Amino acid sequence: MDTLVTTAPAPARIAAPAALRRLYFVRFAFAAVWAALLFATADTLGPLSATLLVIYPLFDVACAIADVRSAAADGGPVRHLYLNIALSAATAVGLALAATSGIPAVLRVWGAWAVTAGLVQLVVGVVRRRMGGQWAMIASGGISTLAGVSFAAQAGGADADLKTLAGYAFLGGVFFLVSALRLGRAAKSA
């Protein structure tokens, strides 16, 4: 009796990095546009800048949900991604409330998010390092953690403004772009 043997897991291993790569490209594009819009409106904390501030973590929630679906389909770890979803959702609420108190309050909330989300991103990057293209995510997580501390410090000073958040988001987007490109190279060499 002949038995047909299939290797179904192989396409999943290829599909997850491809989905992650697409997600990283989308995250880069969003971060670039968002940063430009925030930079243009950052002089005051008005309705438009407050809306932009809340949209950013909500977009992060949507991206983390897409990442969970992709990782779960591949049998990959998703526990840290669920933590990221919870952190980002709480941050959106926190930013909506902080926006009514002024820029220092916004910087404190954003700083706390940058520290915690940076640590999560660092862990996820380390867990995914075998996939390739994750060194930029690991570096980004570390930088995010340090940036979060600086946002909290800036909140207490006279130079508190939202432009630093635009720069932070754009740099984070660049890290996503680098990871997307590195994942493409890793897939070609595999």
mmCIF file of C-alpha atoms in Angstrom:
data_model
loop_
_atom_site.group_PDB
_atom_site.id
_atom_site.type_symbol
_atom_site.label_atom_id
_atom_site.label_comp_id
_atom_site.label_asym_id
_atom_site.label_seq_id
_atom_site.Cartn_x
_atom_site.Cartn_y
_atom_site.Cartn_z
ATOM 1 C CA MET A 1 0.000 0.000 0.000
ATOM 2 C CA ASP A 2 1.401 3.382 -1.035
ATOM 3 C CA THR A 3 1.083 6.277 1.368
ATOM 4 C CA LEU A 4 1.079 9.871 0.279
ATOM 5 C CA VAL A 5 3.080 12.059 2.629
ATOM 6 C CA THR A 6 2.466 15.787 2.625
ATOM 7 C CA THR A 7 4.386 18.534 4.316
ATOM 8 C CA ALA A 8 1.644 20.992 5.201
ATOM 9 C CA PRO A 9 3.662 22.820 7.877
ATOM 10 C CA ALA A 10 6.180 24.144 5.327
ATOM 11 C CA PRO A 11 3.805 26.632 3.678
ATOM 12 C CA ALA A 12 2.818 27.968 7.108
ATOM 13 C CA ARG A 13 6.468 28.677 7.926
ATOM 14 C CA ILE A 14 6.739 30.629 4.706
ATOM 15 C CA ALA A 15 3.337 32.328 5.086
ATOM 16 C CA ALA A 16 3.954 33.774 8.557
ATOM 17 C CA PRO A 17 7.102 35.742 7.622
ATOM 18 C CA ALA A 18 5.397 36.947 4.415
ATOM 19 C CA ALA A 19 2.371 38.162 6.392
ATOM 20 C CA LEU A 20 4.637 39.762 8.973
ATOM 21 C CA ARG A 21 6.603 41.460 6.203
ATOM 22 C CA ARG A 22 3.418 42.953 4.709
ATOM 23 C CA LEU A 23 2.317 44.079 8.163
ATOM 24 C CA TYR A 24 5.682 45.773 8.738
ATOM 25 C CA PHE A 25 5.396 47.665 5.435
ATOM 26 C CA VAL A 26 1.912 48.866 6.427
ATOM 27 C CA ARG A 27 3.191 49.923 9.843
ATOM 28 C CA PHE A 28 6.010 51.917 8.236
ATOM 29 C CA ALA A 29 3.631 53.737 5.880
ATOM 30 C CA PHE A 30 1.200 54.526 8.687
ATOM 31 C CA ALA A 31 3.963 55.777 10.991
ATOM 32 C CA ALA A 32 5.384 58.054 8.290
ATOM 33 C CA VAL A 33 2.012 59.630 7.486
ATOM 34 C CA TRP A 34 0.996 59.856 11.136
ATOM 35 C CA ALA A 35 4.297 61.476 12.133
ATOM 36 C CA ALA A 36 3.979 64.087 9.371
ATOM 37 C CA LEU A 37 0.420 64.925 10.448
ATOM 38 C CA LEU A 38 1.329 65.153 14.128
ATOM 39 C CA PHE A 39 4.406 67.252 13.385
ATOM 40 C CA ALA A 40 2.241 69.667 11.388
ATOM 41 C CA THR A 41 -0.271 70.018 14.248
ATOM 42 C CA ALA A 42 2.051 69.636 17.248
ATOM 43 C CA ASP A 43 2.281 73.281 18.238
ATOM 44 C CA THR A 44 -0.882 72.994 20.295
ATOM 45 C CA LEU A 45 -2.861 70.178 21.778
ATOM 46 C CA GLY A 46 -6.054 70.686 19.819
ATOM 47 C CA PRO A 47 -8.777 68.337 18.605
ATOM 48 C CA LEU A 48 -6.772 67.156 15.577
ATOM 49 C CA SER A 49 -3.556 66.410 17.470
ATOM 50 C CA ALA A 50 -5.534 64.763 20.300
ATOM 51 C CA THR A 51 -7.327 62.561 17.760
ATOM 52 C CA LEU A 52 -4.018 61.621 16.158
ATOM 53 C CA LEU A 53 -2.603 60.711 19.565
ATOM 54 C CA VAL A 54 -5.472 58.313 20.263
ATOM 55 C CA ILE A 55 -5.426 56.827 16.750
ATOM 56 C CA TYR A 56 -1.794 55.704 17.018
ATOM 57 C CA PRO A 57 -2.257 53.139 19.821
ATOM 58 C CA LEU A 58 -5.560 52.019 18.274
ATOM 59 C CA PHE A 59 -3.703 51.309 15.044
ATOM 60 C CA ASP A 60 -1.168 49.381 17.119
ATOM 61 C CA VAL A 61 -4.039 47.289 18.526
ATOM 62 C CA ALA A 62 -5.240 46.486 14.991
ATOM 63 C CA CYS A 63 -1.720 45.534 13.899
ATOM 64 C CA ALA A 64 -1.195 43.334 16.942
ATOM 65 C CA ILE A 65 -4.496 41.556 16.225
ATOM 66 C CA ALA A 66 -3.365 40.917 12.643
ATOM 67 C CA ASP A 67 -0.025 39.699 14.000
ATOM 68 C CA VAL A 68 -1.757 37.344 16.463
ATOM 69 C CA ARG A 69 -3.835 35.817 13.666
ATOM 70 C CA SER A 70 -0.761 35.261 11.516
ATOM 71 C CA ALA A 71 1.365 33.895 14.355
ATOM 72 C CA ALA A 72 -1.437 31.635 15.638
ATOM 73 C CA ALA A 73 -1.973 30.188 12.147
ATOM 74 C CA ASP A 74 1.733 29.338 12.095
ATOM 75 C CA GLY A 75 1.641 27.844 15.580
ATOM 76 C CA GLY A 76 3.888 30.641 16.836
ATOM 77 C CA PRO A 77 3.850 32.250 20.261
ATOM 78 C CA VAL A 78 1.187 34.924 20.750
ATOM 79 C CA ARG A 79 1.166 35.538 24.518
ATOM 80 C CA HIS A 80 3.279 38.707 24.300
ATOM 81 C CA LEU A 81 1.163 40.009 21.430
ATOM 82 C CA TYR A 82 -1.944 39.800 23.624
ATOM 83 C CA LEU A 83 -0.095 41.846 26.233
ATOM 84 C CA ASN A 84 0.690 44.423 23.536
ATOM 85 C CA ILE A 85 -3.013 44.596 22.600
ATOM 86 C CA ALA A 86 -3.991 45.271 26.203
ATOM 87 C CA LEU A 87 -1.257 47.886 26.687
ATOM 88 C CA SER A 88 -2.144 49.740 23.501
ATOM 89 C CA ALA A 89 -5.883 49.719 24.212
ATOM 90 C CA ALA A 90 -5.275 51.073 27.716
ATOM 91 C CA THR A 91 -2.952 53.702 26.254
ATOM 92 C CA ALA A 92 -5.615 54.911 23.821
ATOM 93 C CA VAL A 93 -7.963 55.485 26.755
ATOM 94 C CA GLY A 94 -5.179 57.074 28.799
ATOM 95 C CA LEU A 95 -4.233 59.433 25.973
ATOM 96 C CA ALA A 96 -7.844 60.488 25.464
ATOM 97 C CA LEU A 97 -8.000 61.427 29.148
ATOM 98 C CA ALA A 98 -4.518 62.969 29.231
ATOM 99 C CA ALA A 99 -5.268 65.171 26.227
ATOM 100 C CA THR A 100 -7.752 67.070 28.400
ATOM 101 C CA SER A 101 -4.967 67.881 30.888
ATOM 102 C CA GLY A 102 -2.261 69.101 28.514
ATOM 103 C CA ILE A 103 0.963 68.105 26.802
ATOM 104 C CA PRO A 104 2.856 67.044 29.977
ATOM 105 C CA ALA A 105 0.114 64.522 30.821
ATOM 106 C CA VAL A 106 0.184 63.207 27.247
ATOM 107 C CA LEU A 107 3.966 62.790 27.410
ATOM 108 C CA ARG A 108 3.700 60.865 30.680
ATOM 109 C CA VAL A 109 1.113 58.445 29.281
ATOM 110 C CA TRP A 110 3.007 58.056 25.992
ATOM 111 C CA GLY A 111 6.237 57.561 27.933
ATOM 112 C CA ALA A 112 4.749 54.788 30.066
ATOM 113 C CA TRP A 113 3.453 53.125 26.902
ATOM 114 C CA ALA A 114 6.796 53.470 25.138
ATOM 115 C CA VAL A 115 8.590 51.799 28.043
ATOM 116 C CA THR A 116 6.167 48.890 28.425
ATOM 117 C CA ALA A 117 5.512 48.343 24.717
ATOM 118 C CA GLY A 118 9.245 48.627 24.039
ATOM 119 C CA LEU A 119 9.944 45.836 26.503
ATOM 120 C CA VAL A 120 7.243 43.675 24.884
ATOM 121 C CA GLN A 121 8.637 44.401 21.407
ATOM 122 C CA LEU A 122 12.110 43.477 22.611
ATOM 123 C CA VAL A 123 10.870 40.115 23.929
ATOM 124 C CA VAL A 124 8.835 39.375 20.769
ATOM 125 C CA GLY A 125 11.863 40.202 18.602
ATOM 126 C CA VAL A 126 14.071 37.855 20.619
ATOM 127 C CA VAL A 127 11.465 35.064 20.419
ATOM 128 C CA ARG A 128 11.215 35.537 16.631
ATOM 129 C CA ARG A 129 14.941 35.962 15.925
ATOM 130 C CA ARG A 130 15.182 32.623 14.094
ATOM 131 C CA MET A 131 12.656 33.943 11.573
ATOM 132 C CA GLY A 132 15.180 36.566 10.488
ATOM 133 C CA GLY A 133 14.855 40.322 10.183
ATOM 134 C CA GLN A 134 14.249 40.804 13.891
ATOM 135 C CA TRP A 135 17.421 42.616 14.982
ATOM 136 C CA ALA A 136 15.746 45.920 14.055
ATOM 137 C CA MET A 137 12.715 45.026 16.197
ATOM 138 C CA ILE A 138 15.004 44.146 19.104
ATOM 139 C CA ALA A 139 16.852 47.468 18.740
ATOM 140 C CA SER A 140 13.571 49.329 18.351
ATOM 141 C CA GLY A 141 12.225 47.796 21.559
ATOM 142 C CA GLY A 142 15.311 48.876 23.468
ATOM 143 C CA ILE A 143 15.234 52.388 22.005
ATOM 144 C CA SER A 144 11.509 52.670 22.717
ATOM 145 C CA THR A 145 12.121 51.849 26.348
ATOM 146 C CA LEU A 146 14.768 54.562 26.641
ATOM 147 C CA ALA A 147 12.622 57.056 24.706
ATOM 148 C CA GLY A 148 9.728 56.435 27.072
ATOM 149 C CA VAL A 149 11.884 57.449 30.004
ATOM 150 C CA SER A 150 12.902 60.623 28.152
ATOM 151 C CA PHE A 151 9.246 61.494 27.400
ATOM 152 C CA ALA A 152 8.406 61.238 31.082
ATOM 153 C CA ALA A 153 11.395 63.442 31.925
ATOM 154 C CA GLN A 154 10.439 65.953 29.218
ATOM 155 C CA ALA A 155 6.933 66.176 30.676
ATOM 156 C CA GLY A 156 8.361 67.842 33.771
ATOM 157 C CA GLY A 157 10.345 70.441 31.849
ATOM 158 C CA ALA A 158 9.576 73.676 30.078
ATOM 159 C CA ASP A 159 10.353 72.154 26.666
ATOM 160 C CA ALA A 160 7.408 69.727 26.645
ATOM 161 C CA ASP A 161 6.011 69.398 23.124
ATOM 162 C CA LEU A 162 4.454 66.803 20.842
ATOM 163 C CA LYS A 163 7.055 67.010 18.059
ATOM 164 C CA THR A 164 9.246 64.490 19.852
ATOM 165 C CA LEU A 165 6.415 61.956 19.569
ATOM 166 C CA ALA A 166 6.304 62.475 15.805
ATOM 167 C CA GLY A 167 10.029 61.781 15.579
ATOM 168 C CA TYR A 168 9.681 58.730 17.791
ATOM 169 C CA ALA A 169 6.877 57.305 15.631
ATOM 170 C CA PHE A 170 8.770 57.929 12.415
ATOM 171 C CA LEU A 171 11.909 56.238 13.755
ATOM 172 C CA GLY A 172 9.779 53.292 14.860
ATOM 173 C CA GLY A 173 8.357 53.131 11.343
ATOM 174 C CA VAL A 174 11.869 53.040 9.897
ATOM 175 C CA PHE A 175 12.650 50.058 12.123
ATOM 176 C CA PHE A 176 9.551 48.302 10.753
ATOM 177 C CA LEU A 177 10.733 49.055 7.211
ATOM 178 C CA VAL A 178 14.185 47.654 7.918
ATOM 179 C CA SER A 179 12.663 44.505 9.427
ATOM 180 C CA ALA A 180 10.366 44.066 6.420
ATOM 181 C CA LEU A 181 13.324 44.323 4.064
ATOM 182 C CA ARG A 182 15.412 41.935 6.177
ATOM 183 C CA LEU A 183 12.545 39.416 6.283
ATOM 184 C CA GLY A 184 12.463 39.552 2.476
ATOM 185 C CA ARG A 185 16.175 38.793 2.315
ATOM 186 C CA ALA A 186 15.847 35.971 4.835
ATOM 187 C CA ALA A 187 13.045 34.415 2.755
ATOM 188 C CA LYS A 188 15.123 34.576 -0.431
ATOM 189 C CA SER A 189 18.126 32.961 1.188
ATOM 190 C CA ALA A 190 16.062 30.186 2.822
#
